[in-house]
Coordinates of N, CA and C in Angstrom, one line a residue:
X366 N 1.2 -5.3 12.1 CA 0.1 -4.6 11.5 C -0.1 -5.1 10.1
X367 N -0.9 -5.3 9.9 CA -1.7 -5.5 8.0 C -2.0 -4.4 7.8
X368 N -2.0 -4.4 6.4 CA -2.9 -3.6 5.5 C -3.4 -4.7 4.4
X369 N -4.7 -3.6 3.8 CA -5.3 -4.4 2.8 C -5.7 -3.6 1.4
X370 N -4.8 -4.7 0.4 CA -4.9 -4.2 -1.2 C -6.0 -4.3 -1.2
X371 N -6.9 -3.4 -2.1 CA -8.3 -4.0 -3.0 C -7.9 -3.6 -4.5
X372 N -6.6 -3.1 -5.1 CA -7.1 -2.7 -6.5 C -7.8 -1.4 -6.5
X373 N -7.6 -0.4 -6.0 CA -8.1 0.6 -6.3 C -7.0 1.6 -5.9
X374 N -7.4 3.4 -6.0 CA -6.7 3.8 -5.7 C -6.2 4.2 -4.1
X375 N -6.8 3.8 -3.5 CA -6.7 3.3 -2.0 C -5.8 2.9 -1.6
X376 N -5.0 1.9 -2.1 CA -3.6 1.0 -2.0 C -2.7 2.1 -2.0
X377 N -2.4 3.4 -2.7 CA -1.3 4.6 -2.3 C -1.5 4.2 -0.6
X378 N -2.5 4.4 -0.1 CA -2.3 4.5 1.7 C -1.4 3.8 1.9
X379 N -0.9 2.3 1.3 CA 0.2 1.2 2.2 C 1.6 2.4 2.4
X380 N 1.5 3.3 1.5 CA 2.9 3.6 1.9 C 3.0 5.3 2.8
X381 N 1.7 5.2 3.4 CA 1.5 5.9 4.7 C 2.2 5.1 5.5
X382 N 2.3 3.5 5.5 CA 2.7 3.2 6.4 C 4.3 2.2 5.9
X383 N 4.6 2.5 5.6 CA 5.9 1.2 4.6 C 6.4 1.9 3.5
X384 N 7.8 1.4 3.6 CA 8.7 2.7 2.4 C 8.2 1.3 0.9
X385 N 8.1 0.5 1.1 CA 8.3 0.0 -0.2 C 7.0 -1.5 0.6
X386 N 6.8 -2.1 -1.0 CA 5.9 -3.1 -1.4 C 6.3 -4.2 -2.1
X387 N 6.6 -5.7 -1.5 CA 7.4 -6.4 -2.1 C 6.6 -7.5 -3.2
X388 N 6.2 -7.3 -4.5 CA 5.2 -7.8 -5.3 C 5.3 -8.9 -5.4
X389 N 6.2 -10.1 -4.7 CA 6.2 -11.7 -4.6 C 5.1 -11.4 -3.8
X390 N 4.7 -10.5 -2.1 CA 3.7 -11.2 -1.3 C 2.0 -10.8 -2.1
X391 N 2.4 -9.7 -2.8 CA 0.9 -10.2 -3.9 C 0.9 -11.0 -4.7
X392 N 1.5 -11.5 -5.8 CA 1.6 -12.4 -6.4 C 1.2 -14.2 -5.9
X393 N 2.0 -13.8 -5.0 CA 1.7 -15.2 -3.7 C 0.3 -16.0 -3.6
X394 N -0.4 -14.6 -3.1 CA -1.6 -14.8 -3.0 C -2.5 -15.8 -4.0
X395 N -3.0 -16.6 -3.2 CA -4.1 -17.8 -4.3 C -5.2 -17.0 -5.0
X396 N -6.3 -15.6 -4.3 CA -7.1 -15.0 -5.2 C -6.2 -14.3 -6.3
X397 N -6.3 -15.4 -7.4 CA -5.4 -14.8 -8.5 C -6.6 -13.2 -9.4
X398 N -7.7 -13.1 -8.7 CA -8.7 -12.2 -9.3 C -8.0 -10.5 -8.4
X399 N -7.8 -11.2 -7.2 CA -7.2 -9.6 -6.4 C -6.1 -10.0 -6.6
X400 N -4.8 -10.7 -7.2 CA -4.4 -10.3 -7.3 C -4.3 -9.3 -8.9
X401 N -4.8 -9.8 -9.7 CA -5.2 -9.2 -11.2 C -5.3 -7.6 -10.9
X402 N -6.3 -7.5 -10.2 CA -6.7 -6.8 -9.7 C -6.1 -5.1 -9.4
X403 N -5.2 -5.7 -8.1 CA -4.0 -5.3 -7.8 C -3.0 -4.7 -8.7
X404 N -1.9 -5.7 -9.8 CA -1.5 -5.4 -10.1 C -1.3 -4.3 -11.6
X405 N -3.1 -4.4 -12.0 CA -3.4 -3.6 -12.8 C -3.0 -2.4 -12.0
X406 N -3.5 -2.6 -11.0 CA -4.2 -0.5 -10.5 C -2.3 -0.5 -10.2
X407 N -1.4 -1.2 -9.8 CA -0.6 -0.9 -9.6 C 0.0 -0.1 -10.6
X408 N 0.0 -1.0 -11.9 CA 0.6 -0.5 -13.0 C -0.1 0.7 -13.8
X409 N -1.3 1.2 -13.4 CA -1.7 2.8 -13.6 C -1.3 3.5 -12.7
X410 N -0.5 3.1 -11.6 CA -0.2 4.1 -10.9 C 1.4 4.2 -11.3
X411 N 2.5 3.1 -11.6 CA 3.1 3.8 -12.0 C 3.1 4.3 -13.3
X412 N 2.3 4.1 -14.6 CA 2.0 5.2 -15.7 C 1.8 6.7 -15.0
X413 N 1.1 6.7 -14.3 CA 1.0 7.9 -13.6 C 1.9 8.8 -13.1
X414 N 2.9 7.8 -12.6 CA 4.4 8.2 -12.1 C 4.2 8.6 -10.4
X415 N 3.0 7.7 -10.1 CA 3.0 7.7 -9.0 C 3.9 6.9 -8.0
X416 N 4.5 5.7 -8.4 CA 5.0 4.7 -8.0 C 6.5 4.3 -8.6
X417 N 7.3 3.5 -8.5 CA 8.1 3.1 -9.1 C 8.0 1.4 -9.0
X418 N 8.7 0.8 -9.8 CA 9.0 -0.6 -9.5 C 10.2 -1.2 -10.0
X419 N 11.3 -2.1 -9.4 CA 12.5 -2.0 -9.5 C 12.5 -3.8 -8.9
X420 N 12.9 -4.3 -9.6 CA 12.8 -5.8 -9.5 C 12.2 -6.2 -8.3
X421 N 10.9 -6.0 -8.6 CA 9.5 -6.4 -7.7 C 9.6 -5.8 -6.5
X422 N 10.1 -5.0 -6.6 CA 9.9 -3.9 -5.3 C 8.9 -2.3 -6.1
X423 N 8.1 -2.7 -5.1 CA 6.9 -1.0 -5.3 C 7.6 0.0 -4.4
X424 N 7.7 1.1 -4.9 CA 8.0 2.5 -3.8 C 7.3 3.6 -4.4
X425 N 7.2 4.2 -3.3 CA 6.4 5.6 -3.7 C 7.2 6.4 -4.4
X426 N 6.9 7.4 -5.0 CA 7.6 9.1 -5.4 C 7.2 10.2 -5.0
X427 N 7.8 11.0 -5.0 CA 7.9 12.3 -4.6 C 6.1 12.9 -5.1
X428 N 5.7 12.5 -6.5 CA 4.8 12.5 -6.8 C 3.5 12.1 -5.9
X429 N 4.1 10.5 -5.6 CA 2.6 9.8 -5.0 C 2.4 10.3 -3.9
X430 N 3.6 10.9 -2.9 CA 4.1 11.1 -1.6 C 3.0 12.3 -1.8
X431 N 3.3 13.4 -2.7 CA 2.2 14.8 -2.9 C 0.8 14.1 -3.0
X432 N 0.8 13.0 -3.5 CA -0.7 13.0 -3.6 C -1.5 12.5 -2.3
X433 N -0.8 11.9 -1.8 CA -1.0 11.1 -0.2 C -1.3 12.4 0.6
X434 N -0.2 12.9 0.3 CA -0.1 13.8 1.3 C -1.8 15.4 1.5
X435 N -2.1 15.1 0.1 CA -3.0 16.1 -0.4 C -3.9 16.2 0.2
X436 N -5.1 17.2 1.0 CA -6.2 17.5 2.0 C -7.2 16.2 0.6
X437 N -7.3 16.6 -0.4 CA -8.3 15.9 -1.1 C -8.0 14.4 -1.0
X438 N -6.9 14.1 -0.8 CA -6.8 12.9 -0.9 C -7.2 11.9 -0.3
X439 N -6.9 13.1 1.2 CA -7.1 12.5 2.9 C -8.5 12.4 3.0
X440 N -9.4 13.4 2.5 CA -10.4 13.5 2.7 C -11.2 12.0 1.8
X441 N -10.9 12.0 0.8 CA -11.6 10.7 0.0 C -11.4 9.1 0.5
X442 N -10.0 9.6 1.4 CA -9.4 8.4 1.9 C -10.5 8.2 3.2
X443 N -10.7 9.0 3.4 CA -11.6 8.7 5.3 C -12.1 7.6 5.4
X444 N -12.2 6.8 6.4 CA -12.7 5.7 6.4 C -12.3 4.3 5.8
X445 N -11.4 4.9 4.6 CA -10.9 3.5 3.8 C -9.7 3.4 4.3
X446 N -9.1 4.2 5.1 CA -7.7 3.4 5.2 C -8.2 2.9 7.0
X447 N -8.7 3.3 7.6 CA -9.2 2.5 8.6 C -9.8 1.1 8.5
X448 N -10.2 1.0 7.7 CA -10.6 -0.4 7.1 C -10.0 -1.4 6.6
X449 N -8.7 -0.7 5.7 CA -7.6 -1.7 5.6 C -6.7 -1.9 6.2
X450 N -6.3 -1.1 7.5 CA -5.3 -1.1 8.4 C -5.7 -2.2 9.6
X451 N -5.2 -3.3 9.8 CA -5.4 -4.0 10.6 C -6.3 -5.0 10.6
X452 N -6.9 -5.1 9.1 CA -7.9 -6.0 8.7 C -7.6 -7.2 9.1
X453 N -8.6 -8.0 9.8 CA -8.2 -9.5 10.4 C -8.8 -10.8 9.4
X454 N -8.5 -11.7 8.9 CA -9.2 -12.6 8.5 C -9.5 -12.4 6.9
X455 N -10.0 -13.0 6.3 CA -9.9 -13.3 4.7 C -10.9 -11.9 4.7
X456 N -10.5 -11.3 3.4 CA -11.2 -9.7 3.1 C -11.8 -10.3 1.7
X457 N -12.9 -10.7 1.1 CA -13.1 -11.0 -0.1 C -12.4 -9.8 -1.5
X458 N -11.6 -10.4 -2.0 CA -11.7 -9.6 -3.3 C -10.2 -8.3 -3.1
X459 N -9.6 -8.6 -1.6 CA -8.1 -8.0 -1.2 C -7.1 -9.1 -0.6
X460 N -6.1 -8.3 -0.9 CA -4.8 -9.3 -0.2 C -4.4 -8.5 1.1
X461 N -4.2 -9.3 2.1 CA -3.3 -8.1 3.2 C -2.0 -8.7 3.3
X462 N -1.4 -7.6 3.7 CA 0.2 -7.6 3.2 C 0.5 -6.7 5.0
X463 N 1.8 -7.3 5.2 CA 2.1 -7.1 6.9 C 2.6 -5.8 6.4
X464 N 2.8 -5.0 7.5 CA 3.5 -3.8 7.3 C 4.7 -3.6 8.2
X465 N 6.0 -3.4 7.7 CA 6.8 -4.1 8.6 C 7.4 -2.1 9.2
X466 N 7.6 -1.3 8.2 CA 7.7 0.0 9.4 C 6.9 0.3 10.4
X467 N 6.4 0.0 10.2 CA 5.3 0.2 11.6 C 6.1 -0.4 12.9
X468 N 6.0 -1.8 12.9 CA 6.4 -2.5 13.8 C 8.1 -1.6 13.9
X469 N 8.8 -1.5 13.5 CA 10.1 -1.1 13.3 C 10.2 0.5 13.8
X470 N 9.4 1.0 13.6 CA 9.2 2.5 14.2 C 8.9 2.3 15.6
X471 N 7.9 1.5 15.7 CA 7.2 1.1 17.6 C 8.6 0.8 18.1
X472 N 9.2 -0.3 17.9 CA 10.5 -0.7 18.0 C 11.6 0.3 18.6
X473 N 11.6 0.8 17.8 CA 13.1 1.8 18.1 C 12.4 3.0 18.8
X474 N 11.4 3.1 19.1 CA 10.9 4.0 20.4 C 10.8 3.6 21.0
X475 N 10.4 2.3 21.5 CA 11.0 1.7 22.9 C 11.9 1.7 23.2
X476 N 13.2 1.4 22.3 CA 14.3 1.3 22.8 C 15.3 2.6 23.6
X477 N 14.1 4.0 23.2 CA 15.0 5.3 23.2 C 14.0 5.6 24.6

């Protein structure tokens, strides 16, 4: 499964699906404009104290987790995270990044 950064506050959804975000596979990326992008909004979110980052690892908090979790949030979210979940092929102006709990969760319920 993908998901897809655009730099906004929309990117909280990756960790609907993934406990953490590893900032080499943004960085990586050749659109050095998404990634600019990206890493800004990242770093207002952890000012915010929505996020943490720990030698280039992104994780959520307890904070971001409430705001994810919030009816307003979900509600604004409609539509946008269906859009970045599974995005196929170059997205102008986003990076998609695999999401590896996902597959890992499918995983271990097949096995049970």
């Amino acid at each position: 499964m993908q998901f897809s950064l655009t730099g906004t506050v929309q990117d909280l959804n990756f960790f609907n699906f993934s406990d953490s975000l590893n900032l080499k596979d943004v960085i990586s990326n050749p659109d050095k404009q998404a990634v600019q992008n990206i890493l800004g909004n990242l770093g207002k979110m952890k000012e915010s104290g929505l996020i943490t980052v720990s030698d280039s690892i992104v994780k959520i908090t307890d904070k971001g987790k409430k705001l994810i979790n919030s009816d307003l949030f979900k509600l604004a979210s409609k539509g946008a995270t269906d859009k970045a979940i599974g995005a196929v092929g170059a997205v102008p102006g986003a990076i998609i990044i695999a999401v590896k709990k996902v597959a890992e969760t499918a995983a271990s319920l097949i096995k049970k």
